[in-house]
Amino acid sequence: MNLPQVVAPAGESGTERPVVGLAVGRGTGPEVADVFERVLGALTAGLPHGVAIERSPRLYHSYRSLRAEGDVARIQALTAEDADHYERFCRTLAARGVRAVFRTAVNAQSLYLVRQRLRSVKVDLLTGAGRSLLLVRDQAQGFYTGDNRHTPGEVTRTMTFSREITEAVVTYALRRARREWPDGPPDRIVMAYKFHLLDGALDTWVAGLADRLGIRVDLFQPDTVNRDLITHGLPDRALIVAGNEWADIMHVMLLDRFGNDRQESRCTENVCLDPGLSGLVEYQTVHGSADDLAGRDLVNPVATIRAAALVAERHAGCPGAVRATEQALRALDERGVRTPDLGGRHSTSAVVDALVPLLDASRTGGAPKGDALVGGS
């Protein structure tokens, strides 16, 4: 399928509208995408020409929709098609200068093929209990990447680690830490990898990079990092760079221990380190596709709302969007406007219906119109 070459329309002053990419997967993806478009529209309504949202023409598979295909060869083919299409979509946007994509949950196997090709890292700054922790997940190499070869009764998975990618990931993590903590370096830099399976190569690469940069990097096995977290915790301003084999599992635990947040309400970002993508950032919810909730208007919209606020503030020229959104979410929570997974009785659309007037009021400095915070479904 050929991707459309759409150029964002220019405003009256000749300045192009900000463009944001949107990629939608199956399951609750269409509902989540609608939330994103609606909230981003409300947050950017004050811009002279608004924001152009460019949606990928392909509806990408979730794991459940792929499993319904039944046949391994068919699943392989569709996985490859989704990965190839989404990679082209991202590269096409980046070539036109687009810097942000929001993606709903899609099948992980397709997704990690793309992350390997685009050299992506997932970034999440966790704050709570007077401490901050920056987690940078290496999604560009390791078991989550690679290719499968099928023979009767057996799957052989081949993966790669490289010095070049390892150094790129660590270098980006340090640069991001300086951005998050501009007044000084991280108090501790920890890497969590299964390095003992790589014949000493990874620890040699890390030691060489640390010597060149003049910094200390502690490379540990994941079980050692877990023990230290349980026994000692972490100092403020700790930077953890981790292989996905550990970080994917521990992300939720770190949110609970250090971030004071729930997975279902959290959004995060994936930064593309491939030189050809010029820092394209992909935003996503931490929760999955929730196929069992598809079409029921019950998916928790909070993570998507937060992603829309980040995109509005960082990529659409709307300073204060994150603060205004968090204030609006607190107001909804105080009034009990929440979806059933959070103990409420409101639908997805009812939560957004209640939120939008508060965002409008924040933008205009007035009071919300109507009684949008009452009721629910």
GROMACS .gro file of C-alpha atoms in nm:
model
  377
    1MET     CA    1   0.000   0.000   0.000
    2ASN     CA    2   0.141   0.337  -0.099
    3LEU     CA    3   0.139   0.604   0.169
    4PRO     CA    4  -0.020   0.938   0.082
    5GLN     CA    5   0.215   1.230   0.033
    6VAL     CA    6   0.001   1.491   0.204
    7VAL     CA    7   0.145   1.836   0.270
    8ALA     CA    8  -0.001   2.025   0.563
    9PRO     CA    9  -0.193   2.329   0.443
   10ALA     CA   10  -0.031   2.664   0.506
   11GLY     CA   11  -0.195   2.933   0.713
   12GLU     CA   12  -0.269   3.286   0.598
   13SER     CA   13   0.069   3.402   0.716
   14GLY     CA   14   0.239   3.131   0.512
   15THR     CA   15   0.331   2.930   0.822
   16GLU     CA   16   0.239   2.563   0.797
   17ARG     CA   17   0.011   2.411   1.055
   18PRO     CA   18   0.175   2.172   1.302
   19VAL     CA   19   0.133   1.816   1.180
   20VAL     CA   20   0.093   1.515   1.409
   21GLY     CA   21   0.090   1.156   1.289
   22LEU     CA   22  -0.171   0.908   1.412
   23ALA     CA   23  -0.143   0.529   1.384
   24VAL     CA   24  -0.436   0.314   1.495
   25GLY     CA   25  -0.445  -0.052   1.592
   26ARG     CA   26  -0.736  -0.286   1.641
   27GLY     CA   27  -0.906  -0.359   1.971
   28THR     CA   28  -0.985  -0.029   2.143
   29GLY     CA   29  -0.755   0.157   1.903
   30PRO     CA   30  -1.030   0.344   1.714
   31GLU     CA   31  -1.188   0.461   2.043
   32VAL     CA   32  -0.851   0.569   2.183
   33ALA     CA   33  -0.770   0.754   1.859
   34ASP     CA   34  -1.098   0.944   1.882
   35VAL     CA   35  -1.011   1.052   2.236
   36PHE     CA   36  -0.669   1.171   2.122
   37GLU     CA   37  -0.809   1.373   1.830
   38ARG     CA   38  -1.079   1.532   2.041
   39VAL     CA   39  -0.852   1.631   2.330
   40LEU     CA   40  -0.573   1.755   2.103
   41GLY     CA   41  -0.832   1.960   1.915
   42ALA     CA   42  -0.956   2.119   2.237
   43LEU     CA   43  -0.603   2.199   2.355
   44THR     CA   44  -0.498   2.353   2.024
   45ALA     CA   45  -0.823   2.535   1.944
   46GLY     CA   46  -0.655   2.868   2.018
   47LEU     CA   47  -0.391   2.826   1.750
   48PRO     CA   48  -0.445   3.041   1.439
   49HIS     CA   49  -0.474   2.741   1.207
   50GLY     CA   50  -0.515   2.446   1.443
   51VAL     CA   51  -0.325   2.121   1.405
   52ALA     CA   52  -0.328   1.882   1.110
   53ILE     CA   53  -0.359   1.516   1.211
   54GLU     CA   54  -0.236   1.272   0.950
   55ARG     CA   55  -0.373   0.926   1.011
   56SER     CA   56  -0.206   0.616   0.872
   57PRO     CA   57  -0.434   0.452   0.614
   58ARG     CA   58  -0.376   0.106   0.762
   59LEU     CA   59  -0.556  -0.036   1.066
   60TYR     CA   60  -0.281  -0.238   1.234
   61HIS     CA   61  -0.338  -0.573   1.399
   62SER     CA   62  -0.351  -0.640   1.770
   63TYR     CA   63  -0.222  -0.973   1.900
   64ARG     CA   64  -0.576  -1.102   1.941
   65SER     CA   65  -0.681  -1.011   1.589
   66LEU     CA   66  -0.371  -1.186   1.453
   67ARG     CA   67  -0.440  -1.500   1.655
   68ALA     CA   68  -0.781  -1.514   1.493
   69GLU     CA   69  -0.602  -1.578   1.163
   70GLY     CA   70  -0.503  -1.916   1.305
   71ASP     CA   71  -0.222  -2.008   1.067
   72VAL     CA   72   0.141  -1.939   1.163
   73ALA     CA   73   0.246  -1.853   0.809
   74ARG     CA   74  -0.044  -1.609   0.774
   75ILE     CA   75   0.042  -1.447   1.108
   76GLN     CA   76   0.404  -1.411   0.996
   77ALA     CA   77   0.299  -1.244   0.673
   78LEU     CA   78   0.059  -0.999   0.839
   79THR     CA   79   0.315  -0.919   1.108
   80ALA     CA   80   0.569  -0.830   0.841
   81GLU     CA   81   0.316  -0.625   0.643
   82ASP     CA   82   0.217  -0.422   0.950
   83ALA     CA   83   0.582  -0.361   1.043
   84ASP     CA   84   0.682  -0.258   0.692
   85HIS     CA   85   0.385  -0.024   0.656
   86TYR     CA   86   0.429   0.143   0.993
   87GLU     CA   87   0.801   0.191   0.935
   88ARG     CA   88   0.729   0.360   0.600
   89PHE     CA   89   0.463   0.577   0.765
   90CYS     CA   90   0.711   0.697   1.029
   91ARG     CA   91   0.989   0.758   0.778
   92THR     CA   92   0.754   0.945   0.543
   93LEU     CA   93   0.643   1.176   0.825
   94ALA     CA   94   0.998   1.235   0.946
   95ALA     CA   95   1.116   1.320   0.594
   96ARG     CA   96   0.852   1.596   0.584
   97GLY     CA   97   0.964   1.739   0.917
   98VAL     CA   98   0.690   1.590   1.136
   99ARG     CA   99   0.822   1.528   1.487
  100ALA     CA  100   0.537   1.355   1.672
  101VAL     CA  101   0.324   1.045   1.621
  102PHE     CA  102   0.058   0.909   1.853
  103ARG     CA  103   0.009   0.535   1.822
  104THR     CA  104  -0.252   0.318   1.986
  105ALA     CA  105  -0.157  -0.035   2.092
  106VAL     CA  106  -0.065  -0.277   1.813
  107ASN     CA  107   0.075  -0.629   1.796
  108ALA     CA  108   0.406  -0.629   1.985
  109GLN     CA  109   0.595  -0.843   1.736
  110SER     CA  110   0.528  -0.597   1.453
  111LEU     CA  111   0.602  -0.306   1.682
  112TYR     CA  112   0.941  -0.434   1.794
  113LEU     CA  113   1.047  -0.499   1.437
  114VAL     CA  114   0.987  -0.129   1.374
  115ARG     CA  115   1.164  -0.028   1.694
  116GLN     CA  116   1.466  -0.231   1.593
  117ARG     CA  117   1.479  -0.065   1.250
  118LEU     CA  118   1.424   0.286   1.387
  119ARG     CA  119   1.655   0.229   1.687
  120SER     CA  120   1.395   0.336   1.938
  121VAL     CA  121   1.425   0.389   2.310
  122LYS     CA  122   1.130   0.421   2.545
  123VAL     CA  123   1.163   0.703   2.796
  124ASP     CA  124   0.971   0.755   3.119
  125LEU     CA  125   1.052   0.998   3.400
  126LEU     CA  126   0.906   0.867   3.725
  127THR     CA  127   0.862   1.103   4.017
  128GLY     CA  128   0.731   1.031   4.363
  129ALA     CA  129   0.826   1.018   4.730
  130GLY     CA  130   1.068   1.306   4.680
  131ARG     CA  131   1.271   1.120   4.418
  132SER     CA  132   1.292   1.106   4.042
  133LEU     CA  133   1.398   0.813   3.827
  134LEU     CA  134   1.462   0.827   3.452
  135LEU     CA  135   1.402   0.493   3.282
  136VAL     CA  136   1.543   0.451   2.930
  137ARG     CA  137   1.447   0.118   2.773
  138ASP     CA  138   1.669  -0.015   2.497
  139GLN     CA  139   1.420  -0.135   2.235
  140ALA     CA  140   1.668  -0.147   1.947
  141GLN     CA  141   1.841  -0.474   2.030
  142GLY     CA  142   1.802  -0.793   2.230
  143PHE     CA  143   1.544  -1.071   2.252
  144TYR     CA  144   1.248  -0.842   2.176
  145THR     CA  145   1.401  -0.770   1.836
  146GLY     CA  146   1.523  -1.018   1.577
  147ASP     CA  147   1.374  -1.270   1.338
  148ASN     CA  148   1.206  -1.609   1.372
  149ARG     CA  149   1.280  -1.920   1.167
  150HIS     CA  150   1.018  -2.193   1.187
  151THR     CA  151   1.082  -2.564   1.141
  152PRO     CA  152   0.837  -2.840   1.242
  153GLY     CA  153   0.790  -2.817   1.618
  154GLU     CA  154   1.058  -2.552   1.666
  155VAL     CA  155   1.110  -2.176   1.648
  156THR     CA  156   1.462  -2.034   1.628
  157ARG     CA  157   1.489  -1.668   1.719
  158THR     CA  158   1.799  -1.476   1.609
  159MET     CA  159   1.889  -1.142   1.768
  160THR     CA  160   2.181  -0.901   1.772
  161PHE     CA  161   2.361  -0.671   2.015
  162SER     CA  162   2.604  -0.412   1.880
  163ARG     CA  163   2.853  -0.167   2.023
  164GLU     CA  164   2.721   0.108   1.796
  165ILE     CA  165   2.362   0.075   1.921
  166THR     CA  166   2.468   0.032   2.283
  167GLU     CA  167   2.670   0.353   2.270
  168ALA     CA  168   2.387   0.538   2.092
  169VAL     CA  169   2.138   0.432   2.360
  170VAL     CA  170   2.364   0.527   2.652
  171THR     CA  171   2.464   0.857   2.490
  172TYR     CA  172   2.100   0.950   2.435
  173ALA     CA  173   2.014   0.850   2.793
  174LEU     CA  174   2.283   1.083   2.929
  175ARG     CA  175   2.166   1.366   2.703
  176ARG     CA  176   1.809   1.314   2.818
  177ALA     CA  177   1.919   1.309   3.183
  178ARG     CA  178   2.083   1.649   3.134
  179ARG     CA  179   1.756   1.778   2.994
  180GLU     CA  180   1.552   1.645   3.286
  181TRP     CA  181   1.806   1.753   3.551
  182PRO     CA  182   1.978   2.062   3.408
  183ASP     CA  183   2.135   2.159   3.740
  184GLY     CA  184   2.366   1.860   3.758
  185PRO     CA  185   2.447   1.505   3.647
  186PRO     CA  186   2.250   1.199   3.760
  187ASP     CA  187   2.330   1.082   4.110
  188ARG     CA  188   2.367   0.729   3.979
  189ILE     CA  189   2.375   0.559   3.638
  190VAL     CA  190   2.269   0.194   3.635
  191MET     CA  191   2.245  -0.043   3.339
  192ALA     CA  192   2.035  -0.360   3.374
  193TYR     CA  193   2.120  -0.619   3.107
  194LYS     CA  194   2.178  -0.994   3.088
  195PHE     CA  195   2.536  -0.913   2.994
  196HIS     CA  196   2.679  -1.243   3.122
  197LEU     CA  197   2.524  -1.417   2.818
  198LEU     CA  198   2.733  -1.214   2.571
  199ASP     CA  199   3.087  -1.344   2.632
  200GLY     CA  200   3.200  -1.022   2.799
  201ALA     CA  201   3.128  -0.805   2.496
  202LEU     CA  202   2.861  -0.574   2.643
  203ASP     CA  203   3.053  -0.497   2.963
  204THR     CA  204   3.365  -0.424   2.757
  205TRP     CA  205   3.171  -0.179   2.538
  206VAL     CA  206   3.016  -0.006   2.838
  207ALA     CA  207   3.347   0.021   3.023
  208GLY     CA  208   3.513   0.174   2.717
  209LEU     CA  209   3.234   0.429   2.670
  210ALA     CA  210   3.239   0.524   3.039
  211ASP     CA  211   3.615   0.579   3.025
  212ARG     CA  212   3.585   0.801   2.717
  213LEU     CA  213   3.308   1.007   2.876
  214GLY     CA  214   3.471   1.021   3.218
  215ILE     CA  215   3.167   0.888   3.403
  216ARG     CA  216   3.081   0.594   3.624
  217VAL     CA  217   2.829   0.343   3.489
  218ASP     CA  218   2.723   0.046   3.704
  219LEU     CA  219   2.635  -0.251   3.481
  220PHE     CA  220   2.437  -0.514   3.674
  221GLN     CA  221   2.240  -0.828   3.614
  222PRO     CA  222   1.864  -0.761   3.638
  223ASP     CA  223   1.831  -0.971   3.957
  224THR     CA  224   2.097  -0.757   4.124
  225VAL     CA  225   1.909  -0.440   4.029
  226ASN     CA  226   1.589  -0.592   4.170
  227ARG     CA  227   1.759  -0.681   4.498
  228ASP     CA  228   1.903  -0.330   4.532
  229LEU     CA  229   1.562  -0.176   4.458
  230ILE     CA  230   1.400  -0.389   4.727
  231THR     CA  231   1.674  -0.349   4.986
  232HIS     CA  232   1.805   0.002   4.933
  233GLY     CA  233   1.580   0.181   4.687
  234LEU     CA  234   1.744   0.433   4.458
  235PRO     CA  235   1.886   0.780   4.517
  236ASP     CA  236   1.714   1.081   4.371
  237ARG     CA  237   1.798   1.144   4.007
  238ALA     CA  238   1.883   0.786   3.921
  239LEU     CA  239   1.922   0.699   3.553
  240ILE     CA  240   1.842   0.340   3.459
  241VAL     CA  241   1.928   0.218   3.111
  242ALA     CA  242   1.788  -0.128   3.062
  243GLY     CA  243   1.739  -0.405   2.815
  244ASN     CA  244   1.375  -0.465   2.733
  245GLU     CA  245   1.389  -0.818   2.873
  246TRP     CA  246   1.393  -0.662   3.221
  247ALA     CA  247   1.248  -0.317   3.169
  248ASP     CA  248   0.924  -0.426   3.005
  249ILE     CA  249   0.836  -0.638   3.307
  250MET     CA  250   0.963  -0.393   3.566
  251HIS     CA  251   0.813  -0.075   3.419
  252VAL     CA  252   0.482  -0.133   3.595
  253MET     CA  253   0.657  -0.218   3.922
  254LEU     CA  254   0.869   0.096   3.902
  255LEU     CA  255   0.556   0.302   3.836
  256ASP     CA  256   0.401   0.160   4.151
  257ARG     CA  257   0.714   0.203   4.366
  258PHE     CA  258   0.855   0.531   4.235
  259GLY     CA  259   0.593   0.695   4.015
  260ASN     CA  260   0.274   0.686   4.224
  261ASP     CA  261   0.077   0.602   3.912
  262ARG     CA  262  -0.118   0.322   3.746
  263GLN     CA  263  -0.027   0.162   3.417
  264GLU     CA  264  -0.373   0.234   3.276
  265SER     CA  265  -0.333   0.608   3.335
  266ARG     CA  266   0.021   0.646   3.207
  267CYS     CA  267   0.154   0.756   2.870
  268THR     CA  268   0.513   0.734   2.756
  269GLU     CA  269   0.731   0.822   2.461
  270ASN     CA  270   0.954   0.634   2.219
  271VAL     CA  271   1.240   0.834   2.069
  272CYS     CA  272   1.381   0.722   1.733
  273LEU     CA  273   1.762   0.731   1.729
  274ASP     CA  274   1.800   0.636   1.363
  275PRO     CA  275   1.982   0.933   1.205
  276GLY     CA  276   1.731   0.943   0.920
  277LEU     CA  277   1.439   1.018   1.150
  278SER     CA  278   1.568   1.343   1.304
  279GLY     CA  279   1.436   1.269   1.653
  280LEU     CA  280   1.084   1.158   1.565
  281VAL     CA  281   0.897   1.089   1.890
  282GLU     CA  282   0.618   0.834   1.912
  283TYR     CA  283   0.374   0.874   2.201
  284GLN     CA  284   0.167   0.585   2.333
  285THR     CA  285  -0.036   0.471   2.629
  286VAL     CA  286   0.135   0.221   2.859
  287HIS     CA  287  -0.175   0.000   2.856
  288GLY     CA  288  -0.239  -0.246   2.574
  289SER     CA  289  -0.511  -0.284   2.310
  290ALA     CA  290  -0.775  -0.414   2.557
  291ASP     CA  291  -0.958  -0.607   2.285
  292ASP     CA  292  -1.212  -0.732   2.540
  293LEU     CA  293  -1.334  -0.372   2.583
  294ALA     CA  294  -1.350  -0.289   2.212
  295GLY     CA  295  -1.671  -0.114   2.114
  296ARG     CA  296  -1.797  -0.087   2.472
  297ASP     CA  297  -1.692   0.276   2.538
  298LEU     CA  298  -1.525   0.171   2.863
  299VAL     CA  299  -1.152   0.206   2.801
  300ASN     CA  300  -0.975   0.435   3.050
  301PRO     CA  301  -0.894   0.755   2.852
  302VAL     CA  302  -0.655   0.917   3.103
  303ALA     CA  303  -0.330   0.797   2.944
  304THR     CA  304  -0.449   0.910   2.601
  305ILE     CA  305  -0.554   1.248   2.739
  306ARG     CA  306  -0.207   1.293   2.888
  307ALA     CA  307  -0.043   1.196   2.560
  308ALA     CA  308  -0.250   1.457   2.377
  309ALA     CA  309  -0.137   1.720   2.629
  310LEU     CA  310   0.230   1.631   2.581
  311VAL     CA  311   0.195   1.651   2.203
  312ALA     CA  312   0.012   1.985   2.228
  313GLU     CA  313   0.278   2.137   2.452
  314ARG     CA  314   0.593   1.992   2.297
  315HIS     CA  315   0.501   1.983   1.929
  316ALA     CA  316   0.210   2.217   1.863
  317GLY     CA  317   0.316   2.535   2.039
  318CYS     CA  318   0.071   2.520   2.332
  319PRO     CA  319   0.266   2.604   2.649
  320GLY     CA  320   0.083   2.512   2.967
  321ALA     CA  321  -0.118   2.233   2.803
  322VAL     CA  322   0.016   1.966   3.040
  323ARG     CA  323  -0.051   2.174   3.351
  324ALA     CA  324  -0.403   2.263   3.237
  325THR     CA  325  -0.479   1.900   3.157
  326GLU     CA  326  -0.355   1.774   3.493
  327GLN     CA  327  -0.569   2.036   3.667
  328ALA     CA  328  -0.872   1.924   3.468
  329LEU     CA  329  -0.804   1.557   3.546
  330ARG     CA  330  -0.779   1.636   3.917
  331ALA     CA  331  -1.110   1.821   3.901
  332LEU     CA  332  -1.276   1.522   3.737
  333ASP     CA  333  -1.131   1.286   3.992
  334GLU     CA  334  -1.253   1.501   4.280
  335ARG     CA  335  -1.603   1.477   4.136
  336GLY     CA  336  -1.584   1.103   4.082
  337VAL     CA  337  -1.587   1.125   3.703
  338ARG     CA  338  -1.394   0.813   3.607
  339THR     CA  339  -1.425   0.486   3.418
  340PRO     CA  340  -1.519   0.157   3.592
  341ASP     CA  341  -1.159   0.031   3.614
  342LEU     CA  342  -1.093   0.325   3.848
  343GLY     CA  343  -1.406   0.260   4.053
  344GLY     CA  344  -1.629   0.499   3.860
  345ARG     CA  345  -1.945   0.461   3.654
  346HIS     CA  346  -1.865   0.679   3.355
  347SER     CA  347  -1.800   0.574   2.998
  348THR     CA  348  -1.495   0.679   2.800
  349SER     CA  349  -1.689   0.941   2.607
  350ALA     CA  350  -1.854   1.073   2.924
  351VAL     CA  351  -1.514   1.136   3.083
  352VAL     CA  352  -1.400   1.323   2.772
  353ASP     CA  353  -1.730   1.513   2.756
  354ALA     CA  354  -1.662   1.633   3.110
  355LEU     CA  355  -1.298   1.714   3.042
  356VAL     CA  356  -1.326   1.927   2.727
  357PRO     CA  357  -1.519   2.219   2.886
  358LEU     CA  358  -1.254   2.238   3.158
  359LEU     CA  359  -0.980   2.258   2.896
  360ASP     CA  360  -1.173   2.527   2.711
  361ALA     CA  361  -1.213   2.720   3.037
  362SER     CA  362  -0.843   2.690   3.114
  363ARG     CA  363  -0.753   2.818   2.767
  364THR     CA  364  -0.993   3.113   2.775
  365GLY     CA  365  -0.965   3.192   3.144
  366GLY     CA  366  -1.339   3.149   3.199
  367ALA     CA  367  -1.564   2.895   3.364
  368PRO     CA  368  -1.677   2.571   3.198
  369LYS     CA  369  -2.007   2.591   3.018
  370GLY     CA  370  -2.293   2.370   3.128
  371ASP     CA  371  -2.294   2.099   3.390
  372ALA     CA  372  -2.055   1.863   3.219
  373LEU     CA  373  -1.926   1.714   3.543
  374VAL     CA  374  -2.264   1.575   3.650
  375GLY     CA  375  -2.398   1.239   3.547
  376GLY     CA  376  -2.225   0.977   3.342
  377SER     CA  377  -2.304   0.643   3.191
   0.00000   0.00000   0.00000
